[in-house]
CSV table of C-alpha atoms in Angstrom, one decimal:
chain,number,residue,atom,x,y,z
A,1,UNK,CA,147.0,135.1,4.4
A,2,UNK,CA,148.9,137.9,2.7
A,3,UNK,CA,145.6,139.4,1.5
A,4,UNK,CA,144.6,140.0,5.1
A,5,UNK,CA,147.9,141.4,6.3
A,6,UNK,CA,146.4,144.9,6.6
A,7,UNK,CA,143.7,143.6,8.9
A,8,UNK,CA,146.1,142.4,11.5
A,9,UNK,CA,146.7,144.3,14.7
A,10,UNK,CA,150.4,143.5,14.5
A,11,UNK,CA,151.5,143.4,10.9
A,12,UNK,CA,154.6,141.1,10.5
A,13,UNK,CA,157.7,143.2,10.3
A,14,UNK,CA,159.9,142.7,7.2
A,15,UNK,CA,163.3,141.1,7.8
A,16,UNK,CA,165.2,143.6,5.7
A,17,UNK,CA,167.1,146.8,6.0
A,18,UNK,CA,165.1,149.9,7.1
A,19,UNK,CA,166.9,152.5,4.9
A,20,UNK,CA,168.6,152.5,1.6
A,21,UNK,CA,170.6,155.0,-0.4
A,22,UNK,CA,168.9,156.2,-3.5
A,23,UNK,CA,169.3,159.1,-6.0
A,24,UNK,CA,167.9,162.3,-4.5
A,25,UNK,CA,166.9,165.4,-6.4
A,26,UNK,CA,164.8,168.5,-5.7
A,27,UNK,CA,161.8,166.7,-7.2
A,28,UNK,CA,161.9,163.9,-4.5
A,29,UNK,CA,159.1,165.1,-2.3
A,30,UNK,CA,159.9,163.9,1.2
A,31,UNK,CA,158.9,167.1,2.9
A,32,UNK,CA,155.2,166.6,2.0
A,33,UNK,CA,155.3,163.1,3.3
A,34,UNK,CA,156.6,164.3,6.6
A,35,UNK,CA,153.9,166.9,6.8
A,36,UNK,CA,151.1,164.4,6.1
A,37,UNK,CA,152.6,162.0,8.7
A,38,UNK,CA,152.8,164.8,11.3
A,39,UNK,CA,149.1,165.6,10.6
A,40,UNK,CA,148.1,162.0,11.4
A,41,UNK,CA,150.3,162.0,14.5
A,42,UNK,CA,148.7,165.2,15.8
A,43,UNK,CA,145.2,163.8,15.6
A,44,UNK,CA,146.1,160.4,17.0
A,45,UNK,CA,148.0,161.9,19.9
A,46,UNK,CA,145.6,164.8,20.5
A,47,UNK,CA,144.4,165.5,24.0
A,48,UNK,CA,140.9,165.9,22.6
A,49,UNK,CA,140.8,162.3,21.3
A,50,UNK,CA,142.2,161.0,24.6
A,51,UNK,CA,139.7,162.9,26.6
A,52,UNK,CA,136.8,161.6,24.6
A,53,UNK,CA,138.0,158.0,24.8
A,54,UNK,CA,138.4,158.4,28.6
A,55,UNK,CA,134.8,159.7,28.7
A,56,UNK,CA,133.7,156.6,26.8
A,57,UNK,CA,135.5,154.3,29.2
A,58,UNK,CA,133.8,156.1,32.2
A,59,UNK,CA,130.3,155.8,30.7
A,60,UNK,CA,130.8,152.1,30.0
A,61,UNK,CA,132.1,151.5,33.5
A,62,UNK,CA,129.1,153.3,35.1
A,63,UNK,CA,126.5,151.6,32.8
A,64,UNK,CA,128.0,148.2,32.9
A,65,UNK,CA,125.5,146.6,35.3
A,66,UNK,CA,122.3,148.6,34.9
A,67,UNK,CA,122.5,149.3,31.2
A,68,UNK,CA,124.1,146.1,29.9
A,69,UNK,CA,121.1,144.7,27.9
A,70,UNK,CA,120.5,148.1,26.1
A,71,UNK,CA,121.2,148.3,22.4
A,72,UNK,CA,122.8,151.7,22.8
A,73,UNK,CA,125.2,150.2,25.4
A,74,UNK,CA,126.1,147.4,23.0
A,75,UNK,CA,126.8,149.9,20.2
A,76,UNK,CA,129.0,151.9,22.6
A,77,UNK,CA,131.0,148.7,23.3
A,78,UNK,CA,131.7,148.4,19.5
A,79,UNK,CA,132.9,152.0,19.4
A,80,UNK,CA,135.2,151.2,22.4
A,81,UNK,CA,136.6,148.2,20.4
A,82,UNK,CA,137.6,150.5,17.6
A,83,UNK,CA,139.3,152.9,19.9
A,84,UNK,CA,141.2,150.1,21.6
A,85,UNK,CA,142.3,148.6,18.3
A,86,UNK,CA,143.6,152.0,17.1
A,87,UNK,CA,145.7,152.1,20.3
A,88,UNK,CA,146.9,148.5,20.1
A,89,UNK,CA,148.0,148.7,16.4
A,90,UNK,CA,150.6,151.3,17.4
A,91,UNK,CA,150.1,153.5,14.3
A,92,UNK,CA,151.8,156.4,16.0
A,93,UNK,CA,154.9,154.5,16.7
A,94,UNK,CA,155.2,153.3,13.1
A,95,UNK,CA,154.7,156.9,11.8
A,96,UNK,CA,157.3,158.2,14.3
A,97,UNK,CA,159.8,155.6,13.0
A,98,UNK,CA,159.0,156.7,9.4
A,99,UNK,CA,159.8,160.4,10.3
A,100,UNK,CA,163.1,159.3,12.0
A,101,UNK,CA,164.1,157.4,8.8
A,102,UNK,CA,163.4,160.3,6.5
A,103,UNK,CA,166.0,163.0,6.1
A,104,UNK,CA,165.4,166.3,7.8
A,105,UNK,CA,165.6,169.7,6.2
A,106,UNK,CA,169.4,170.2,6.5
A,107,UNK,CA,170.1,166.6,5.3
A,108,UNK,CA,167.8,167.2,2.3
A,109,UNK,CA,169.7,170.3,1.2
A,110,UNK,CA,173.0,168.5,1.5
A,111,UNK,CA,171.6,165.4,-0.4
A,112,UNK,CA,170.5,167.6,-3.3
A,113,UNK,CA,174.0,168.7,-3.7
A,114,UNK,CA,175.4,165.2,-3.3
A,115,UNK,CA,172.7,163.6,-5.5
A,116,UNK,CA,172.0,160.7,-3.1
A,117,UNK,CA,170.3,160.3,0.3
A,118,UNK,CA,169.2,157.6,2.7
A,119,UNK,CA,165.4,157.1,2.7
A,120,UNK,CA,163.1,154.3,4.0
A,121,UNK,CA,163.5,151.0,2.1
A,122,UNK,CA,160.8,149.4,-0.1
A,123,UNK,CA,159.9,146.8,2.5
A,124,UNK,CA,159.6,149.4,5.3
A,125,UNK,CA,157.4,151.6,3.1
A,126,UNK,CA,155.2,148.7,2.1
A,127,UNK,CA,154.9,147.7,5.7
A,128,UNK,CA,153.8,151.2,6.6
A,129,UNK,CA,151.3,151.2,3.7
A,130,UNK,CA,149.7,148.1,5.2
A,131,UNK,CA,149.5,149.9,8.6
A,132,UNK,CA,147.8,152.9,6.9
A,133,UNK,CA,145.4,150.7,5.1
A,134,UNK,CA,144.4,148.9,8.3
A,135,UNK,CA,144.0,152.2,10.1
A,136,UNK,CA,141.8,153.6,7.3
A,137,UNK,CA,139.5,150.5,7.4
A,138,UNK,CA,139.4,150.8,11.1
A,139,UNK,CA,138.4,154.5,11.0
A,140,UNK,CA,135.7,153.7,8.4
A,141,UNK,CA,134.3,151.0,10.7
A,142,UNK,CA,134.5,153.4,13.7
A,143,UNK,CA,132.5,156.0,11.8
A,144,UNK,CA,129.8,153.6,10.9
A,145,UNK,CA,129.5,152.4,14.5
A,146,UNK,CA,129.4,155.9,15.8
A,147,UNK,CA,126.6,156.7,13.4
A,148,UNK,CA,124.6,153.5,14.4
A,149,UNK,CA,125.0,154.3,18.1
A,150,UNK,CA,124.0,157.9,17.6
A,151,UNK,CA,120.8,156.8,15.9
A,152,UNK,CA,119.9,154.4,18.7
A,153,UNK,CA,120.6,157.1,21.3
A,154,UNK,CA,118.5,159.6,19.4
A,155,UNK,CA,115.7,157.2,19.2
A,156,UNK,CA,115.7,156.7,23.0
A,157,UNK,CA,115.6,160.5,23.3
A,158,UNK,CA,112.5,160.6,21.2
A,159,UNK,CA,110.9,158.1,23.5
A,160,UNK,CA,112.0,160.2,26.5
A,161,UNK,CA,114.1,157.5,28.0
A,162,UNK,CA,117.3,158.4,29.8
A,163,UNK,CA,117.2,161.9,28.3
A,164,UNK,CA,120.2,163.4,30.1
A,165,UNK,CA,122.3,160.3,29.6
A,166,UNK,CA,121.5,160.2,25.9
A,167,UNK,CA,122.4,163.9,25.5
A,168,UNK,CA,125.8,163.1,26.9
A,169,UNK,CA,126.2,160.1,24.6
A,170,UNK,CA,125.2,161.8,21.4
A,171,UNK,CA,127.5,164.8,22.2
A,172,UNK,CA,130.4,162.5,22.8
A,173,UNK,CA,129.7,160.4,19.6
A,174,UNK,CA,129.5,163.6,17.5
A,175,UNK,CA,132.9,164.7,18.6
A,176,UNK,CA,134.4,161.2,18.2
A,177,UNK,CA,132.9,161.0,14.6
A,178,UNK,CA,134.5,164.3,13.7
A,179,UNK,CA,137.9,163.2,15.1
A,180,UNK,CA,137.8,159.8,13.4
A,181,UNK,CA,136.9,161.4,10.1
A,182,UNK,CA,139.8,163.8,10.4
A,183,UNK,CA,142.1,160.9,11.0
A,184,UNK,CA,140.7,159.2,7.9
A,185,UNK,CA,141.3,162.3,5.7
A,186,UNK,CA,144.8,162.6,7.0
A,187,UNK,CA,145.5,159.0,6.3
A,188,UNK,CA,144.3,159.5,2.7
A,189,UNK,CA,146.9,162.2,2.1
A,190,UNK,CA,149.6,160.2,3.8
A,191,UNK,CA,148.9,157.2,1.7
A,192,UNK,CA,149.2,159.1,-1.5
A,193,UNK,CA,152.6,160.5,-0.5
A,194,UNK,CA,153.8,157.0,0.6
A,195,UNK,CA,153.0,155.6,-2.8
A,196,UNK,CA,154.9,158.3,-4.6
A,197,UNK,CA,158.1,157.7,-2.5
A,198,UNK,CA,157.6,154.0,-2.8
A,199,UNK,CA,157.7,154.2,-6.6
A,200,UNK,CA,160.9,156.1,-6.5
A,201,UNK,CA,162.6,153.7,-4.0
A,202,UNK,CA,161.3,150.6,-5.9
A,203,UNK,CA,162.9,151.9,-9.1
A,204,UNK,CA,166.3,152.6,-7.4
A,205,UNK,CA,166.5,149.7,-4.9
A,206,UNK,CA,163.9,147.0,-5.7
A,207,UNK,CA,163.3,144.8,-2.7
A,208,UNK,CA,159.6,143.7,-2.8
A,209,UNK,CA,158.0,142.7,0.5
A,210,UNK,CA,154.5,142.1,-0.7
A,211,UNK,CA,154.3,139.4,-3.3
A,212,UNK,CA,150.7,138.1,-3.0
A,213,UNK,CA,149.1,141.5,-2.4
A,214,UNK,CA,148.9,144.6,-4.6
A,215,UNK,CA,148.6,148.0,-2.9
A,216,UNK,CA,145.5,149.9,-4.1
A,217,UNK,CA,146.0,153.1,-6.0
A,218,UNK,CA,144.2,155.2,-3.3
A,219,UNK,CA,142.1,154.8,-0.2
A,220,UNK,CA,138.9,155.5,-2.1
A,221,UNK,CA,139.5,152.3,-4.2
A,222,UNK,CA,140.3,150.3,-1.1
A,223,UNK,CA,137.3,151.4,1.0
A,224,UNK,CA,134.7,151.1,-1.7
A,225,UNK,CA,132.2,153.4,-3.1
A,226,UNK,CA,130.0,153.8,0.0
A,227,UNK,CA,132.9,154.6,2.4
A,228,UNK,CA,134.8,156.6,-0.2
A,229,UNK,CA,132.2,159.5,0.3
A,230,UNK,CA,133.8,160.0,3.7
A,231,UNK,CA,137.0,161.2,1.9
A,232,UNK,CA,135.2,164.1,0.2
A,233,UNK,CA,135.1,167.5,2.0
A,234,UNK,CA,131.3,168.0,2.1
A,235,UNK,CA,130.7,168.8,-1.6
A,236,UNK,CA,127.0,168.9,-0.9
A,237,UNK,CA,127.4,171.6,1.8
A,238,UNK,CA,129.5,173.7,-0.6
A,239,UNK,CA,126.9,173.4,-3.3
A,240,UNK,CA,124.2,174.4,-0.8
A,241,UNK,CA,126.2,177.5,0.2
A,242,UNK,CA,126.6,178.4,-3.4
A,243,UNK,CA,122.9,178.0,-4.2
A,244,UNK,CA,122.1,180.1,-1.1
A,245,UNK,CA,124.5,182.8,-2.3
A,246,UNK,CA,122.8,182.8,-5.8
A,247,UNK,CA,119.3,182.9,-4.3
A,248,UNK,CA,117.9,179.6,-5.5
A,249,UNK,CA,114.9,178.4,-3.4
A,250,UNK,CA,114.5,174.9,-2.2
A,251,UNK,CA,111.0,173.2,-2.0
A,252,UNK,CA,111.1,173.5,1.8
A,253,UNK,CA,111.7,177.3,1.5
A,254,UNK,CA,108.9,177.6,-1.0
A,255,UNK,CA,106.5,175.8,1.3
A,256,UNK,CA,107.4,178.1,4.1
A,257,UNK,CA,106.9,181.1,1.9
A,258,UNK,CA,103.4,179.9,1.0
A,259,UNK,CA,102.6,179.4,4.6
A,260,UNK,CA,103.9,182.9,5.4
A,261,UNK,CA,101.6,184.5,2.9
A,262,UNK,CA,98.6,182.5,4.2
A,263,UNK,CA,99.4,183.5,7.7
A,264,UNK,CA,99.8,187.1,6.6
A,265,UNK,CA,96.4,187.1,5.1
A,266,UNK,CA,94.7,185.8,8.2
A,267,UNK,CA,96.5,188.3,10.4
A,268,UNK,CA,95.1,191.1,8.3
A,269,UNK,CA,91.6,189.8,9.0
A,270,UNK,CA,92.0,189.8,12.8
A,271,UNK,CA,89.6,192.2,14.4
A,272,UNK,CA,90.6,191.9,18.0
A,273,UNK,CA,93.2,190.5,20.3
A,274,UNK,CA,91.2,187.3,20.7
A,275,UNK,CA,91.4,186.7,17.0
A,276,UNK,CA,95.0,187.6,17.0
A,277,UNK,CA,95.7,185.0,19.7
A,278,UNK,CA,94.0,182.3,17.6
A,279,UNK,CA,96.2,183.2,14.6
A,280,UNK,CA,99.4,183.2,16.7
A,281,UNK,CA,98.4,179.8,18.2
A,282,UNK,CA,98.1,178.4,14.7
A,283,UNK,CA,101.5,179.7,13.8
A,284,UNK,CA,102.9,178.1,17.0
A,285,UNK,CA,101.6,174.7,16.0
A,286,UNK,CA,103.1,175.1,12.5
A,287,UNK,CA,106.5,176.1,13.9
A,288,UNK,CA,106.4,173.0,16.1
A,289,UNK,CA,105.7,170.8,13.1
A,290,UNK,CA,108.6,172.4,11.2
A,291,UNK,CA,111.0,172.0,14.3
A,292,UNK,CA,111.5,175.8,14.5
A,293,UNK,CA,112.1,175.8,18.2
A,294,UNK,CA,113.4,179.3,18.6
A,295,UNK,CA,110.5,180.9,16.7
A,296,UNK,CA,108.0,178.7,18.6
A,297,UNK,CA,109.3,180.0,22.0
A,298,UNK,CA,109.1,183.6,20.8
A,299,UNK,CA,105.6,183.2,19.5
A,300,UNK,CA,104.6,181.6,22.8
A,301,UNK,CA,105.7,184.7,24.6
A,302,UNK,CA,103.8,186.8,22.1
A,303,UNK,CA,100.7,184.8,22.7
A,304,UNK,CA,101.0,185.6,26.4
A,305,UNK,CA,101.2,189.3,25.6
A,306,UNK,CA,98.0,189.0,23.5
A,307,UNK,CA,96.2,187.4,26.5
A,308,UNK,CA,97.3,190.3,28.6
A,309,UNK,CA,95.9,192.8,26.1
A,310,UNK,CA,92.6,190.8,26.2
A,311,UNK,CA,92.5,191.4,29.9
A,312,UNK,CA,93.1,195.1,29.4
A,313,UNK,CA,90.3,195.2,26.9
A,314,UNK,CA,88.0,193.6,29.5
A,315,UNK,CA,89.1,196.0,32.2
A,316,UNK,CA,88.2,199.0,30.0
A,317,UNK,CA,84.8,197.7,29.0
A,318,UNK,CA,83.1,201.0,30.1
A,319,UNK,CA,85.3,203.1,27.8
A,320,UNK,CA,84.7,203.1,24.0
A,321,UNK,CA,87.4,201.1,22.3
A,322,UNK,CA,88.3,199.9,18.9
A,323,UNK,CA,91.3,198.4,17.3
A,324,UNK,CA,93.3,199.9,14.6
A,325,UNK,CA,93.0,198.2,11.3
A,326,UNK,CA,95.7,195.6,10.9
A,327,UNK,CA,97.9,196.4,7.9
A,328,UNK,CA,101.2,195.1,6.7
A,329,UNK,CA,104.4,196.8,5.8
A,330,UNK,CA,107.7,195.4,4.6
A,331,UNK,CA,110.8,196.0,6.7
A,332,UNK,CA,113.2,194.0,4.5
A,333,UNK,CA,113.4,192.5,1.1
A,334,UNK,CA,112.1,189.2,2.4
A,335,UNK,CA,108.8,190.7,3.6
A,336,UNK,CA,108.5,190.9,7.3
A,337,UNK,CA,104.9,191.1,8.5
A,338,UNK,CA,104.2,193.5,11.3
A,339,UNK,CA,101.3,193.8,13.6
A,340,UNK,CA,100.0,197.3,14.2
A,341,UNK,CA,99.0,198.9,17.4
A,342,UNK,CA,95.6,199.8,18.8
A,343,UNK,CA,93.5,202.4,17.1
A,344,UNK,CA,93.0,205.8,18.8
A,345,UNK,CA,90.5,205.4,21.6
A,346,UNK,CA,88.5,208.4,20.8
A,347,UNK,CA,87.6,209.8,17.4
A,348,UNK,CA,87.7,213.6,17.6
A,349,UNK,CA,85.2,215.4,15.4
A,350,UNK,CA,84.7,219.0,14.4
A,351,UNK,CA,87.1,222.0,14.2
A,352,UNK,CA,89.8,223.0,16.5
A,353,UNK,CA,87.6,225.2,18.5
A,354,UNK,CA,85.1,222.5,19.1
A,355,UNK,CA,87.8,220.2,20.2
A,356,UNK,CA,89.3,222.7,22.7
A,357,UNK,CA,85.8,223.5,24.1
A,358,UNK,CA,84.9,219.9,24.5
A,359,UNK,CA,88.2,219.3,26.2
A,360,UNK,CA,87.7,222.1,28.7
A,361,UNK,CA,84.2,220.8,29.5
A,362,UNK,CA,85.5,217.3,30.1
A,363,UNK,CA,88.4,218.4,32.2
A,364,UNK,CA,86.0,220.5,34.3
A,365,UNK,CA,83.8,217.5,35.0
A,366,UNK,CA,86.6,215.1,35.8
A,367,UNK,CA,88.0,215.1,39.3
A,368,UNK,CA,91.7,215.2,40.0
A,369,UNK,CA,91.9,211.5,40.9
A,370,UNK,CA,89.9,210.4,37.9
A,371,UNK,CA,92.1,212.4,35.6
A,372,UNK,CA,95.3,211.0,37.0
A,373,UNK,CA,93.9,207.4,36.7
A,374,UNK,CA,92.9,208.1,33.1
A,375,UNK,CA,96.3,209.5,32.2
A,376,UNK,CA,98.1,206.5,33.8
A,377,UNK,CA,95.9,204.1,32.0
A,378,UNK,CA,96.4,205.7,28.6
A,379,UNK,CA,100.2,205.8,29.1
A,380,UNK,CA,100.2,202.1,30.0
A,381,UNK,CA,98.1,201.3,27.0
A,382,UNK,CA,100.5,203.2,24.6
A,383,UNK,CA,103.5,201.6,26.2
A,384,UNK,CA,102.0,198.1,25.8
A,385,UNK,CA,101.0,198.9,22.2
A,386,UNK,CA,104.6,200.0,21.3
A,387,UNK,CA,106.2,197.0,23.0
A,388,UNK,CA,103.9,194.5,21.3
A,389,UNK,CA,104.6,196.2,17.9
A,390,UNK,CA,108.3,195.9,18.3
A,391,UNK,CA,108.3,192.4,19.8
A,392,UNK,CA,106.1,190.9,17.1
A,393,UNK,CA,108.2,192.6,14.4
A,394,UNK,CA,111.4,191.1,15.9
A,395,UNK,CA,110.0,187.6,16.3
A,396,UNK,CA,108.9,187.2,12.7
A,397,UNK,CA,112.1,188.8,11.5
A,398,UNK,CA,114.0,186.1,13.2
A,399,UNK,CA,111.6,183.5,11.8
A,400,UNK,CA,112.3,184.7,8.3
A,401,UNK,CA,108.7,185.7,7.7
């Protein structure tokens, strides 16, 4: 039975004194213990955690009848059990008693001069260690259940079932996961400081409370190898940031770069806006497969502008028209492909005098209304060309192409 003491909601309280007088020096680190205990109390008593738990209760109350047989609902009930157990084990009350038994700053300064001080006794420290171990195991279980429920809810979103409800559930579970992991990390630091003070007290006033159970050296050993990864502060993310700073490319980035060059080559070969629309449509499908939602939306808008330019080409069928040759230029070190505007509508030949003479003859033949219509059409064409050039450039800059 003593082996499972940590797994009880109400751990039996030791029938012994709560505080003892032990030798106290500047090396006795009580201040760090109080700081770690305060960190745990802040998270457990935080308004954010209480709000998320109340939201969990409200969701379960609303979905109790119509959603009862759903797997996501059952997983939410398991998360609720973890939240209720954390409340019922009264960890915050135990840590508050620990803080009251430890000397404050003024008492510590006087005790250093006196050489002795009252601190929590060995039975009380061992009892608090059991509470911390139970809370750590509970937080590990809560994290795994939040993860399982998140996956079930995400699967329903892929099936387009209860989309809005599952968006609310996944958001809530994400926040709860972050809070529970923060509590677990704070408990790890608190447990280390408890063991250090326990060793000093046990040497000065030995009164063992746990006879059939040995306290683990740290929480990583107690939780096991799989759950011990939760105690690390994202080493994989730190390594990824370092690799990004040093410019190492991942296989996914190399694949995207190859696709970029292929798309760049096809764009150069586009001879009209119809061909350009086909190339953009191919890029939209590729962005969708790569889950690049922002770039896909911007390219969809670009495809709409290409269709508008096709209509403009059809409306000016009587006038000679050609497209400028499509070329590429680099706007940054990563190589941003840019679409180029329309070619000039008319190719002027001959010297300056021939150009001026031809221009006077054409202006003489054109009526005032025709000339105004032609000027407005050319201004619209140039404005559309400039806007298309800038928009395409910005879209592919944001896509990293």
